[in-house]
GROMACS .gro file of C-alpha atoms in nm:
model
  261
    1UNK     CA    1   1.085   0.796  -3.181
    2UNK     CA    2   1.055   0.442  -3.042
    3UNK     CA    3   1.265   0.270  -2.783
    4UNK     CA    4   1.398  -0.072  -2.868
    5UNK     CA    5   1.591  -0.238  -2.586
    6UNK     CA    6   1.926  -0.361  -2.701
    7UNK     CA    7   2.052  -0.703  -2.612
    8UNK     CA    8   2.312  -0.541  -2.391
    9UNK     CA    9   2.051  -0.339  -2.207
   10UNK     CA   10   1.841  -0.648  -2.134
   11UNK     CA   11   2.142  -0.829  -2.009
   12UNK     CA   12   2.235  -0.541  -1.784
   13UNK     CA   13   1.893  -0.531  -1.636
   14UNK     CA   14   1.887  -0.905  -1.596
   15UNK     CA   15   2.219  -0.901  -1.425
   16UNK     CA   16   2.087  -0.648  -1.172
   17UNK     CA   17   1.799  -0.866  -1.065
   18UNK     CA   18   1.922  -1.216  -1.147
   19UNK     CA   19   2.294  -1.268  -1.115
   20UNK     CA   20   2.324  -1.312  -0.738
   21UNK     CA   21   2.070  -1.593  -0.748
   22UNK     CA   22   2.209  -1.742  -1.060
   23UNK     CA   23   2.560  -1.748  -0.913
   24UNK     CA   24   2.428  -1.917  -0.598
   25UNK     CA   25   2.252  -2.183  -0.803
   26UNK     CA   26   2.564  -2.256  -1.010
   27UNK     CA   27   2.809  -2.250  -0.725
   28UNK     CA   28   2.883  -2.602  -0.595
   29UNK     CA   29   2.956  -2.469  -0.250
   30UNK     CA   30   2.632  -2.283  -0.231
   31UNK     CA   31   2.444  -2.605  -0.316
   32UNK     CA   32   2.555  -2.743   0.016
   33UNK     CA   33   2.330  -2.498   0.192
   34UNK     CA   34   2.050  -2.620   0.423
   35UNK     CA   35   1.668  -2.588   0.391
   36UNK     CA   36   1.685  -2.223   0.496
   37UNK     CA   37   1.914  -2.151   0.200
   38UNK     CA   38   1.665  -2.322  -0.036
   39UNK     CA   39   1.380  -2.123   0.116
   40UNK     CA   40   1.576  -1.805   0.062
   41UNK     CA   41   1.626  -1.890  -0.310
   42UNK     CA   42   1.257  -1.972  -0.347
   43UNK     CA   43   1.143  -1.633  -0.194
   44UNK     CA   44   1.403  -1.439  -0.391
   45UNK     CA   45   1.284  -1.605  -0.717
   46UNK     CA   46   0.922  -1.510  -0.630
   47UNK     CA   47   1.026  -1.152  -0.556
   48UNK     CA   48   1.224  -1.114  -0.873
   49UNK     CA   49   0.938  -1.262  -1.073
   50UNK     CA   50   0.741  -0.946  -0.992
   51UNK     CA   51   0.953  -0.768  -1.243
   52UNK     CA   52   0.871  -0.787  -1.622
   53UNK     CA   53   0.994  -0.615  -1.934
   54UNK     CA   54   0.776  -0.409  -2.182
   55UNK     CA   55   0.704  -0.512  -2.534
   56UNK     CA   56   0.997  -0.479  -2.770
   57UNK     CA   57   0.878  -0.149  -2.909
   58UNK     CA   58   0.761   0.131  -2.670
   59UNK     CA   59   0.755   0.511  -2.701
   60UNK     CA   60   0.906   0.552  -2.358
   61UNK     CA   61   1.151   0.312  -2.184
   62UNK     CA   62   0.996   0.155  -1.876
   63UNK     CA   63   1.009  -0.152  -1.658
   64UNK     CA   64   0.704  -0.319  -1.512
   65UNK     CA   65   0.633  -0.459  -1.170
   66UNK     CA   66   0.331  -0.650  -1.025
   67UNK     CA   67   0.242  -0.548  -0.670
   68UNK     CA   68  -0.088  -0.507  -0.478
   69UNK     CA   69  -0.291  -0.626  -0.775
   70UNK     CA   70  -0.155  -0.350  -0.999
   71UNK     CA   71   0.077  -0.327  -1.293
   72UNK     CA   72   0.324  -0.057  -1.200
   73UNK     CA   73   0.527   0.102  -1.479
   74UNK     CA   74   0.857   0.269  -1.379
   75UNK     CA   75   1.076   0.491  -1.589
   76UNK     CA   76   1.442   0.468  -1.494
   77UNK     CA   77   1.767   0.644  -1.578
   78UNK     CA   78   2.053   0.403  -1.614
   79UNK     CA   79   2.313   0.682  -1.578
   80UNK     CA   80   2.206   0.756  -1.222
   81UNK     CA   81   2.219   0.510  -0.929
   82UNK     CA   82   1.918   0.694  -0.765
   83UNK     CA   83   1.692   0.642  -1.066
   84UNK     CA   84   1.728   0.270  -1.093
   85UNK     CA   85   1.505   0.005  -0.923
   86UNK     CA   86   1.749  -0.220  -0.721
   87UNK     CA   87   1.666  -0.556  -0.570
   88UNK     CA   88   1.640  -0.401  -0.220
   89UNK     CA   89   1.336  -0.209  -0.332
   90UNK     CA   90   1.164  -0.522  -0.460
   91UNK     CA   91   1.231  -0.693  -0.124
   92UNK     CA   92   1.062  -0.406   0.071
   93UNK     CA   93   0.769  -0.392  -0.172
   94UNK     CA   94   0.714  -0.762  -0.138
   95UNK     CA   95   0.735  -0.741   0.238
   96UNK     CA   96   0.478  -0.459   0.258
   97UNK     CA   97   0.247  -0.644   0.034
   98UNK     CA   98   0.270  -0.983   0.211
   99UNK     CA   99   0.267  -0.843   0.571
  100UNK     CA  100  -0.037  -0.611   0.562
  101UNK     CA  101  -0.183  -0.745   0.888
  102UNK     CA  102   0.127  -0.677   1.092
  103UNK     CA  103   0.234  -0.361   0.912
  104UNK     CA  104  -0.101  -0.206   0.808
  105UNK     CA  105  -0.041   0.099   0.584
  106UNK     CA  106  -0.402   0.211   0.564
  107UNK     CA  107  -0.428   0.581   0.663
  108UNK     CA  108  -0.071   0.572   0.808
  109UNK     CA  109   0.162   0.862   0.771
  110UNK     CA  110   0.466   0.726   0.577
  111UNK     CA  111   0.782   0.886   0.438
  112UNK     CA  112   1.029   0.726   0.216
  113UNK     CA  113   1.384   0.859   0.214
  114UNK     CA  114   1.597   0.805  -0.091
  115UNK     CA  115   1.284   0.724  -0.291
  116UNK     CA  116   1.461   0.711  -0.626
  117UNK     CA  117   1.210   0.590  -0.891
  118UNK     CA  118   0.926   0.582  -0.638
  119UNK     CA  119   0.841   0.218  -0.654
  120UNK     CA  120   0.821   0.165  -0.275
  121UNK     CA  121   0.619   0.492  -0.228
  122UNK     CA  122   0.381   0.373  -0.498
  123UNK     CA  123   0.325   0.038  -0.338
  124UNK     CA  124   0.277   0.198   0.008
  125UNK     CA  125   0.026   0.445  -0.156
  126UNK     CA  126  -0.169   0.153  -0.316
  127UNK     CA  127  -0.184  -0.008   0.027
  128UNK     CA  128  -0.368   0.300   0.158
  129UNK     CA  129  -0.094   0.513   0.321
  130UNK     CA  130  -0.054   0.888   0.325
  131UNK     CA  131   0.288   0.892   0.154
  132UNK     CA  132   0.566   1.154   0.129
  133UNK     CA  133   0.829   1.042  -0.121
  134UNK     CA  134   1.161   1.228  -0.085
  135UNK     CA  135   1.489   1.245  -0.267
  136UNK     CA  136   1.752   1.489  -0.405
  137UNK     CA  137   1.625   1.778  -0.624
  138UNK     CA  138   1.765   1.636  -0.948
  139UNK     CA  139   1.570   1.317  -0.907
  140UNK     CA  140   1.228   1.475  -0.828
  141UNK     CA  141   1.110   1.511  -1.181
  142UNK     CA  142   1.128   1.148  -1.262
  143UNK     CA  143   1.008   1.054  -0.920
  144UNK     CA  144   0.697   1.274  -0.957
  145UNK     CA  145   0.633   1.132  -1.306
  146UNK     CA  146   0.643   0.773  -1.184
  147UNK     CA  147   0.429   0.833  -0.878
  148UNK     CA  148   0.165   1.033  -1.070
  149UNK     CA  149   0.125   0.781  -1.351
  150UNK     CA  150   0.092   0.484  -1.113
  151UNK     CA  151  -0.128   0.630  -0.836
  152UNK     CA  152  -0.368   0.876  -1.006
  153UNK     CA  153  -0.728   0.760  -0.942
  154UNK     CA  154  -0.585   0.442  -0.778
  155UNK     CA  155  -0.501   0.547  -0.424
  156UNK     CA  156  -0.698   0.651  -0.115
  157UNK     CA  157  -0.457   0.938  -0.053
  158UNK     CA  158  -0.262   1.134  -0.310
  159UNK     CA  159   0.114   1.089  -0.247
  160UNK     CA  160   0.335   1.395  -0.205
  161UNK     CA  161   0.684   1.440  -0.348
  162UNK     CA  162   0.930   1.653  -0.160
  163UNK     CA  163   1.300   1.741  -0.170
  164UNK     CA  164   1.508   1.600   0.105
  165UNK     CA  165   1.885   1.631   0.116
  166UNK     CA  166   2.002   1.436   0.411
  167UNK     CA  167   2.106   1.653   0.704
  168UNK     CA  168   2.025   1.981   0.527
  169UNK     CA  169   1.757   2.232   0.639
  170UNK     CA  170   1.569   1.952   0.834
  171UNK     CA  171   1.421   2.199   1.080
  172UNK     CA  172   1.296   2.425   0.808
  173UNK     CA  173   1.162   2.163   0.563
  174UNK     CA  174   1.058   1.895   0.808
  175UNK     CA  175   1.005   2.064   1.153
  176UNK     CA  176   0.994   1.817   1.440
  177UNK     CA  177   0.658   1.962   1.558
  178UNK     CA  178   0.491   1.841   1.240
  179UNK     CA  179   0.673   1.511   1.195
  180UNK     CA  180   0.419   1.248   1.277
  181UNK     CA  181   0.529   0.967   1.062
  182UNK     CA  182   0.411   0.617   1.156
  183UNK     CA  183   0.665   0.459   0.921
  184UNK     CA  184   0.992   0.555   0.759
  185UNK     CA  185   1.073   0.341   0.457
  186UNK     CA  186   1.428   0.308   0.316
  187UNK     CA  187   1.602   0.076   0.066
  188UNK     CA  188   1.958   0.081  -0.037
  189UNK     CA  189   2.032   0.413   0.123
  190UNK     CA  190   2.361   0.294   0.264
  191UNK     CA  191   2.635   0.251   0.005
  192UNK     CA  192   2.972   0.411  -0.089
  193UNK     CA  193   2.871   0.781  -0.045
  194UNK     CA  194   3.014   1.037   0.201
  195UNK     CA  195   2.684   1.130   0.369
  196UNK     CA  196   2.629   0.846   0.615
  197UNK     CA  197   2.641   1.070   0.922
  198UNK     CA  198   2.389   1.300   0.753
  199UNK     CA  199   2.172   0.995   0.679
  200UNK     CA  200   2.179   0.902   1.050
  201UNK     CA  201   2.091   1.259   1.153
  202UNK     CA  202   1.797   1.246   0.912
  203UNK     CA  203   1.665   0.921   1.047
  204UNK     CA  204   1.691   1.062   1.400
  205UNK     CA  205   1.516   1.387   1.300
  206UNK     CA  206   1.221   1.226   1.133
  207UNK     CA  207   1.160   0.971   1.407
  208UNK     CA  208   0.924   1.006   1.697
  209UNK     CA  209   0.882   0.763   1.983
  210UNK     CA  210   0.636   0.542   1.795
  211UNK     CA  211   0.779   0.573   1.452
  212UNK     CA  212   0.880   0.240   1.291
  213UNK     CA  213   1.168   0.230   1.043
  214UNK     CA  214   1.153  -0.049   0.779
  215UNK     CA  215   1.491  -0.050   0.615
  216UNK     CA  216   1.635  -0.285   0.358
  217UNK     CA  217   2.010  -0.293   0.297
  218UNK     CA  218   2.249  -0.469   0.064
  219UNK     CA  219   2.584  -0.534   0.227
  220UNK     CA  220   2.870  -0.457  -0.014
  221UNK     CA  221   3.155  -0.304   0.189
  222UNK     CA  222   3.276  -0.276   0.549
  223UNK     CA  223   3.129   0.070   0.554
  224UNK     CA  224   2.776  -0.084   0.574
  225UNK     CA  225   2.865  -0.282   0.886
  226UNK     CA  226   3.007   0.030   1.048
  227UNK     CA  227   2.695   0.223   0.975
  228UNK     CA  228   2.474  -0.050   1.133
  229UNK     CA  229   2.689  -0.030   1.447
  230UNK     CA  230   2.647   0.352   1.452
  231UNK     CA  231   2.277   0.319   1.390
  232UNK     CA  232   2.242   0.085   1.688
  233UNK     CA  233   2.364   0.365   1.918
  234UNK     CA  234   2.039   0.557   1.852
  235UNK     CA  235   1.791   0.288   1.752
  236UNK     CA  236   1.672  -0.055   1.864
  237UNK     CA  237   1.740  -0.265   1.556
  238UNK     CA  238   1.576  -0.598   1.476
  239UNK     CA  239   1.657  -0.810   1.176
  240UNK     CA  240   1.320  -0.929   1.028
  241UNK     CA  241   1.441  -1.112   0.724
  242UNK     CA  242   1.766  -1.209   0.547
  243UNK     CA  243   1.825  -1.300   0.188
  244UNK     CA  244   2.178  -1.448   0.170
  245UNK     CA  245   2.165  -1.507  -0.203
  246UNK     CA  246   2.120  -1.130  -0.250
  247UNK     CA  247   2.333  -1.030   0.044
  248UNK     CA  248   2.031  -0.824   0.162
  249UNK     CA  249   1.880  -0.785   0.502
  250UNK     CA  250   1.549  -0.630   0.614
  251UNK     CA  251   1.547  -0.440   0.940
  252UNK     CA  252   1.288  -0.295   1.172
  253UNK     CA  253   1.405  -0.008   1.400
  254UNK     CA  254   1.262   0.223   1.663
  255UNK     CA  255   1.420   0.499   1.873
  256UNK     CA  256   1.600   0.389   2.183
  257UNK     CA  257   1.474   0.484   2.536
  258UNK     CA  258   1.133   0.577   2.386
  259UNK     CA  259   0.939   0.461   2.694
  260UNK     CA  260   1.131   0.685   2.929
  261UNK     CA  261   1.148   0.979   2.689
   0.00000   0.00000   0.00000
């Protein structure tokens, strides 16, 4: 059986990636922005250009991305938020690819929380990292499928896929004594769900003194601002990049008081 994307499906996917930018370009007020605003639109357009659609007829529905000199094919599930590639993931992939000198992934121990479709974990793996991609148990099948098909025989280190339910059985599944992650990657893990405190506990549990968190967030509701304030109680937070046209920010974070710990 073949998959033929409907016009509605194409519009839906296009709206996910394009509509914030399109609205900015068509909004007369937005056109009054300064050069920084124009630079933002230019970079966002470049990031979104990394996404492409398959041929009209395919046996399995997928979406394509160009990163690290590879064509990455991702299978999504439109009925689940965790199995869709959102713009925040593209922002982080683009950042990792274009900042390899400052954030060198080669031979680094990296964990992604809320990995979803696995795109970020795939890019980190292609950049040479030891990657552990984590998410809820119901998402692991698709996550493993995407990671296997895009990293097999292409990566220095074979990525791992593990279950991680925020705040649950952390000492058992991720004992602090064996947590030696150089980087924690996260994109769009903060939204309208009731597990924000568990997410914060998970960040804290996985972090050691030298661990760097690279976290991309789309601001939608006041809840996101409150989480950032709460996050700052435990971590030193630095805004690296901002994309106003997408309402997305990229942060770097490390544990507080790490020098005196």
